């Protein structure tokens, strides 16, 4: 189980040290995925077995080819494989690190079954809102998470305009 918070620097080649505690469970090779949130974008790290359980297994039962293709696009666009080097670092692709707002410092946060890598600004903002108990913001995050899970479960593309 991934628990804890760690901070490391992203170097000029987009390499970052993965905390040893997380590397043990992730393995030498694992997957990372962009979490495209407007408020709290991040990179999510999954062991290969957890990625399979969370994303690949649910797709197997879908027979509608168009729906399956859309779902596969949502799963694999913004996803890559990471291999830990001899110094315990991985390289995060420049496009994905930019979309996640990762510039210099990265905050690694254990979320039970996966790890999120956030910018300090996204982490501070998220933590501040959660500590304040701001119900409007909690509802916005909950809605964002629901949309993301529906997107994965139904193979729909994320609609950025809200329906009122």
PDB file of C-alpha atoms in Angstrom:
ATOM      1  CA  UNK A   1       0.000   0.000   0.000  1.00  0.00           C
ATOM      2  CA  UNK A   2       1.321   3.427  -0.951  1.00  0.00           C
ATOM      3  CA  UNK A   3       1.297   5.828   1.983  1.00  0.00           C
ATOM      4  CA  UNK A   4       3.390   8.927   2.618  1.00  0.00           C
ATOM      5  CA  UNK A   5       4.466  12.192   1.049  1.00  0.00           C
ATOM      6  CA  UNK A   6       7.899  12.951  -0.387  1.00  0.00           C
ATOM      7  CA  UNK A   7       9.422  15.847  -2.295  1.00  0.00           C
ATOM      8  CA  UNK A   8      12.080  15.578  -5.019  1.00  0.00           C
ATOM      9  CA  UNK A   9      13.442  17.761  -7.800  1.00  0.00           C
ATOM     10  CA  UNK A  10      12.820  17.244 -11.503  1.00  0.00           C
ATOM     11  CA  UNK A  11      16.109  17.817 -13.337  1.00  0.00           C
ATOM     12  CA  UNK A  12      16.652  19.469 -16.733  1.00  0.00           C
ATOM     13  CA  UNK A  13      16.236  16.080 -18.477  1.00  0.00           C
ATOM     14  CA  UNK A  14      12.856  15.476 -16.755  1.00  0.00           C
ATOM     15  CA  UNK A  15      14.330  12.842 -14.445  1.00  0.00           C
ATOM     16  CA  UNK A  16      13.079  12.559 -10.894  1.00  0.00           C
ATOM     17  CA  UNK A  17      14.077  10.341  -7.985  1.00  0.00           C
ATOM     18  CA  UNK A  18      11.255   7.971  -7.017  1.00  0.00           C
ATOM     19  CA  UNK A  19      11.137   7.466  -3.237  1.00  0.00           C
ATOM     20  CA  UNK A  20      12.607   4.080  -2.294  1.00  0.00           C
ATOM     21  CA  UNK A  21       9.478   3.239  -0.299  1.00  0.00           C
ATOM     22  CA  UNK A  22       7.379   3.574  -3.476  1.00  0.00           C
ATOM     23  CA  UNK A  23       9.940   1.942  -5.800  1.00  0.00           C
ATOM     24  CA  UNK A  24       9.792  -1.253  -3.758  1.00  0.00           C
ATOM     25  CA  UNK A  25       6.099  -1.676  -4.509  1.00  0.00           C
ATOM     26  CA  UNK A  26       6.079  -0.213  -8.035  1.00  0.00           C
ATOM     27  CA  UNK A  27       8.935  -2.407  -9.206  1.00  0.00           C
ATOM     28  CA  UNK A  28      11.777  -1.578 -11.579  1.00  0.00           C
ATOM     29  CA  UNK A  29       9.339  -0.964 -14.424  1.00  0.00           C
ATOM     30  CA  UNK A  30       5.839   0.480 -14.080  1.00  0.00           C
ATOM     31  CA  UNK A  31       3.344   2.766 -15.815  1.00  0.00           C
ATOM     32  CA  UNK A  32       2.678   6.447 -15.378  1.00  0.00           C
ATOM     33  CA  UNK A  33      -0.421   8.271 -16.542  1.00  0.00           C
ATOM     34  CA  UNK A  34      -1.460  11.888 -16.812  1.00  0.00           C
ATOM     35  CA  UNK A  35      -4.439  12.781 -14.628  1.00  0.00           C
ATOM     36  CA  UNK A  36      -5.881  15.724 -16.603  1.00  0.00           C
ATOM     37  CA  UNK A  37      -7.520  17.758 -13.865  1.00  0.00           C
ATOM     38  CA  UNK A  38      -8.125  21.470 -14.295  1.00  0.00           C
ATOM     39  CA  UNK A  39      -7.513  22.202 -10.611  1.00  0.00           C
ATOM     40  CA  UNK A  40      -5.093  19.473  -9.569  1.00  0.00           C
ATOM     41  CA  UNK A  41      -3.285  17.943 -12.566  1.00  0.00           C
ATOM     42  CA  UNK A  42      -0.827  15.182 -11.756  1.00  0.00           C
ATOM     43  CA  UNK A  43       1.016  12.137 -12.978  1.00  0.00           C
ATOM     44  CA  UNK A  44      -0.208   8.862 -11.498  1.00  0.00           C
ATOM     45  CA  UNK A  45       2.191   5.941 -11.037  1.00  0.00           C
ATOM     46  CA  UNK A  46       0.812   2.381 -11.166  1.00  0.00           C
ATOM     47  CA  UNK A  47       2.476  -0.982 -10.759  1.00  0.00           C
ATOM     48  CA  UNK A  48       1.890  -3.082 -13.843  1.00  0.00           C
ATOM     49  CA  UNK A  49      -0.523  -5.369 -11.990  1.00  0.00           C
ATOM     50  CA  UNK A  50      -2.561  -2.460 -10.581  1.00  0.00           C
ATOM     51  CA  UNK A  51      -2.704  -0.756 -14.002  1.00  0.00           C
ATOM     52  CA  UNK A  52      -4.003  -3.978 -15.508  1.00  0.00           C
ATOM     53  CA  UNK A  53      -6.681  -4.307 -12.804  1.00  0.00           C
ATOM     54  CA  UNK A  54      -7.769  -0.642 -12.927  1.00  0.00           C
ATOM     55  CA  UNK A  55      -7.696   0.003 -16.660  1.00  0.00           C
ATOM     56  CA  UNK A  56      -7.117  -3.042 -18.867  1.00  0.00           C
ATOM     57  CA  UNK A  57      -9.378  -5.651 -17.265  1.00  0.00           C
ATOM     58  CA  UNK A  58     -12.586  -3.553 -17.483  1.00  0.00           C
ATOM     59  CA  UNK A  59     -12.074  -3.094 -21.240  1.00  0.00           C
ATOM     60  CA  UNK A  60     -12.071  -6.830 -21.961  1.00  0.00           C
ATOM     61  CA  UNK A  61     -15.832  -7.125 -21.505  1.00  0.00           C
ATOM     62  CA  UNK A  62     -16.736  -4.346 -23.948  1.00  0.00           C
ATOM     63  CA  UNK A  63     -17.945  -5.665 -27.290  1.00  0.00           C
ATOM     64  CA  UNK A  64     -18.908  -2.359 -28.953  1.00  0.00           C
ATOM     65  CA  UNK A  65     -15.810  -1.553 -31.020  1.00  0.00           C
ATOM     66  CA  UNK A  66     -16.330   2.233 -31.124  1.00  0.00           C
ATOM     67  CA  UNK A  67     -16.877   2.384 -27.377  1.00  0.00           C
ATOM     68  CA  UNK A  68     -13.868   0.123 -26.806  1.00  0.00           C
ATOM     69  CA  UNK A  69     -11.644   2.265 -29.038  1.00  0.00           C
ATOM     70  CA  UNK A  70     -12.657   5.459 -27.229  1.00  0.00           C
ATOM     71  CA  UNK A  71     -11.962   3.848 -23.891  1.00  0.00           C
ATOM     72  CA  UNK A  72      -8.570   2.551 -25.029  1.00  0.00           C
ATOM     73  CA  UNK A  73      -7.693   6.042 -26.270  1.00  0.00           C
ATOM     74  CA  UNK A  74      -8.539   7.476 -22.851  1.00  0.00           C
ATOM     75  CA  UNK A  75      -6.460   4.809 -21.134  1.00  0.00           C
ATOM     76  CA  UNK A  76      -3.370   4.947 -23.318  1.00  0.00           C
ATOM     77  CA  UNK A  77      -3.186   8.578 -24.427  1.00  0.00           C
ATOM     78  CA  UNK A  78      -1.053  10.211 -21.776  1.00  0.00           C
ATOM     79  CA  UNK A  79       0.301   6.881 -20.507  1.00  0.00           C
ATOM     80  CA  UNK A  80       3.867   5.622 -20.714  1.00  0.00           C
ATOM     81  CA  UNK A  81       6.161   3.065 -19.169  1.00  0.00           C
ATOM     82  CA  UNK A  82       8.867   4.104 -16.728  1.00  0.00           C
ATOM     83  CA  UNK A  83      12.015   2.173 -15.945  1.00  0.00           C
ATOM     84  CA  UNK A  84      14.020   3.037 -12.857  1.00  0.00           C
ATOM     85  CA  UNK A  85      17.681   3.813 -13.598  1.00  0.00           C
ATOM     86  CA  UNK A  86      20.665   2.866 -11.388  1.00  0.00           C
ATOM     87  CA  UNK A  87      20.201   6.036  -9.325  1.00  0.00           C
ATOM     88  CA  UNK A  88      16.510   5.390  -8.588  1.00  0.00           C
ATOM     89  CA  UNK A  89      15.194   7.924 -11.114  1.00  0.00           C
ATOM     90  CA  UNK A  90      12.612   7.791 -13.861  1.00  0.00           C
ATOM     91  CA  UNK A  91      12.190  10.097 -16.829  1.00  0.00           C
ATOM     92  CA  UNK A  92       8.759  11.651 -17.287  1.00  0.00           C
ATOM     93  CA  UNK A  93       8.063  12.692 -20.870  1.00  0.00           C
ATOM     94  CA  UNK A  94       8.260  16.454 -21.380  1.00  0.00           C
ATOM     95  CA  UNK A  95       4.735  16.746 -22.808  1.00  0.00           C
ATOM     96  CA  UNK A  96       3.153  14.933 -19.856  1.00  0.00           C
ATOM     97  CA  UNK A  97       5.250  16.704 -17.236  1.00  0.00           C
ATOM     98  CA  UNK A  98       4.272  20.054 -18.751  1.00  0.00           C
ATOM     99  CA  UNK A  99       0.551  19.126 -18.788  1.00  0.00           C
ATOM    100  CA  UNK A 100       0.844  18.076 -15.127  1.00  0.00           C
ATOM    101  CA  UNK A 101       2.519  21.388 -14.235  1.00  0.00           C
ATOM    102  CA  UNK A 102       5.743  19.712 -13.122  1.00  0.00           C
ATOM    103  CA  UNK A 103       8.599  22.142 -13.543  1.00  0.00           C
ATOM    104  CA  UNK A 104      11.212  21.819 -10.824  1.00  0.00           C
ATOM    105  CA  UNK A 105       9.887  20.282  -7.634  1.00  0.00           C
ATOM    106  CA  UNK A 106       7.583  17.272  -7.449  1.00  0.00           C
ATOM    107  CA  UNK A 107       5.489  16.047  -4.542  1.00  0.00           C
ATOM    108  CA  UNK A 108       4.966  12.281  -4.426  1.00  0.00           C
ATOM    109  CA  UNK A 109       1.819  11.279  -2.530  1.00  0.00           C
ATOM    110  CA  UNK A 110       0.770   7.715  -1.776  1.00  0.00           C
ATOM    111  CA  UNK A 111      -2.911   7.105  -2.522  1.00  0.00           C
ATOM    112  CA  UNK A 112      -3.205   3.497  -1.411  1.00  0.00           C
ATOM    113  CA  UNK A 113      -3.127   1.647  -4.731  1.00  0.00           C
ATOM    114  CA  UNK A 114      -1.156   4.235  -6.707  1.00  0.00           C
ATOM    115  CA  UNK A 115       1.132   7.255  -6.324  1.00  0.00           C
ATOM    116  CA  UNK A 116       0.423  10.796  -7.529  1.00  0.00           C
ATOM    117  CA  UNK A 117       3.174  13.183  -8.540  1.00  0.00           C
ATOM    118  CA  UNK A 118       2.012  16.794  -8.235  1.00  0.00           C
ATOM    119  CA  UNK A 119       3.511  20.224  -8.490  1.00  0.00           C
ATOM    120  CA  UNK A 120       3.948  21.894  -5.093  1.00  0.00           C
ATOM    121  CA  UNK A 121       1.283  24.431  -6.107  1.00  0.00           C
ATOM    122  CA  UNK A 122      -1.293  21.751  -6.940  1.00  0.00           C
ATOM    123  CA  UNK A 123      -0.427  19.841  -3.757  1.00  0.00           C
ATOM    124  CA  UNK A 124      -0.653  22.943  -1.537  1.00  0.00           C
ATOM    125  CA  UNK A 125      -3.912  24.025  -3.125  1.00  0.00           C
ATOM    126  CA  UNK A 126      -5.439  20.564  -2.796  1.00  0.00           C
ATOM    127  CA  UNK A 127      -4.290  20.188   0.799  1.00  0.00           C
ATOM    128  CA  UNK A 128      -5.490  23.670   1.761  1.00  0.00           C
ATOM    129  CA  UNK A 129      -8.946  23.087   0.313  1.00  0.00           C
ATOM    130  CA  UNK A 130      -9.261  19.688   1.983  1.00  0.00           C
ATOM    131  CA  UNK A 131      -8.183  21.119   5.359  1.00  0.00           C
ATOM    132  CA  UNK A 132     -10.656  23.970   5.072  1.00  0.00           C
ATOM    133  CA  UNK A 133     -13.493  21.577   4.363  1.00  0.00           C
ATOM    134  CA  UNK A 134     -14.721  23.837   1.580  1.00  0.00           C
ATOM    135  CA  UNK A 135     -17.804  21.898   0.516  1.00  0.00           C
ATOM    136  CA  UNK A 136     -18.112  23.707  -2.832  1.00  0.00           C
ATOM    137  CA  UNK A 137     -14.554  22.762  -3.748  1.00  0.00           C
ATOM    138  CA  UNK A 138     -15.029  19.206  -2.450  1.00  0.00           C
ATOM    139  CA  UNK A 139     -18.107  18.892  -4.643  1.00  0.00           C
ATOM    140  CA  UNK A 140     -16.144  20.205  -7.642  1.00  0.00           C
ATOM    141  CA  UNK A 141     -13.364  17.671  -7.028  1.00  0.00           C
ATOM    142  CA  UNK A 142     -15.942  14.916  -6.524  1.00  0.00           C
ATOM    143  CA  UNK A 143     -17.688  15.874  -9.772  1.00  0.00           C
ATOM    144  CA  UNK A 144     -14.349  15.948 -11.598  1.00  0.00           C
ATOM    145  CA  UNK A 145     -13.493  12.492 -10.249  1.00  0.00           C
ATOM    146  CA  UNK A 146     -16.938  11.154 -11.209  1.00  0.00           C
ATOM    147  CA  UNK A 147     -16.553  12.472 -14.762  1.00  0.00           C
ATOM    148  CA  UNK A 148     -13.090  10.934 -14.996  1.00  0.00           C
ATOM    149  CA  UNK A 149     -14.311   7.546 -13.753  1.00  0.00           C
ATOM    150  CA  UNK A 150     -17.291   7.672 -16.156  1.00  0.00           C
ATOM    151  CA  UNK A 151     -14.897   8.488 -18.946  1.00  0.00           C
ATOM    152  CA  UNK A 152     -12.887   5.383 -18.133  1.00  0.00           C
ATOM    153  CA  UNK A 153     -15.931   3.199 -17.528  1.00  0.00           C
ATOM    154  CA  UNK A 154     -17.960   4.244 -20.544  1.00  0.00           C
ATOM    155  CA  UNK A 155     -15.267   5.167 -23.044  1.00  0.00           C
ATOM    156  CA  UNK A 156     -16.509   8.734 -23.464  1.00  0.00           C
ATOM    157  CA  UNK A 157     -14.309  11.706 -24.122  1.00  0.00           C
ATOM    158  CA  UNK A 158     -14.149  14.301 -21.384  1.00  0.00           C
ATOM    159  CA  UNK A 159     -16.576  17.148 -21.998  1.00  0.00           C
ATOM    160  CA  UNK A 160     -14.994  20.314 -20.648  1.00  0.00           C
ATOM    161  CA  UNK A 161     -18.185  22.368 -20.671  1.00  0.00           C
ATOM    162  CA  UNK A 162     -20.483  21.949 -17.726  1.00  0.00           C
ATOM    163  CA  UNK A 163     -24.158  21.214 -18.197  1.00  0.00           C
ATOM    164  CA  UNK A 164     -26.343  23.243 -15.868  1.00  0.00           C
TER     165      UNK A 164
END
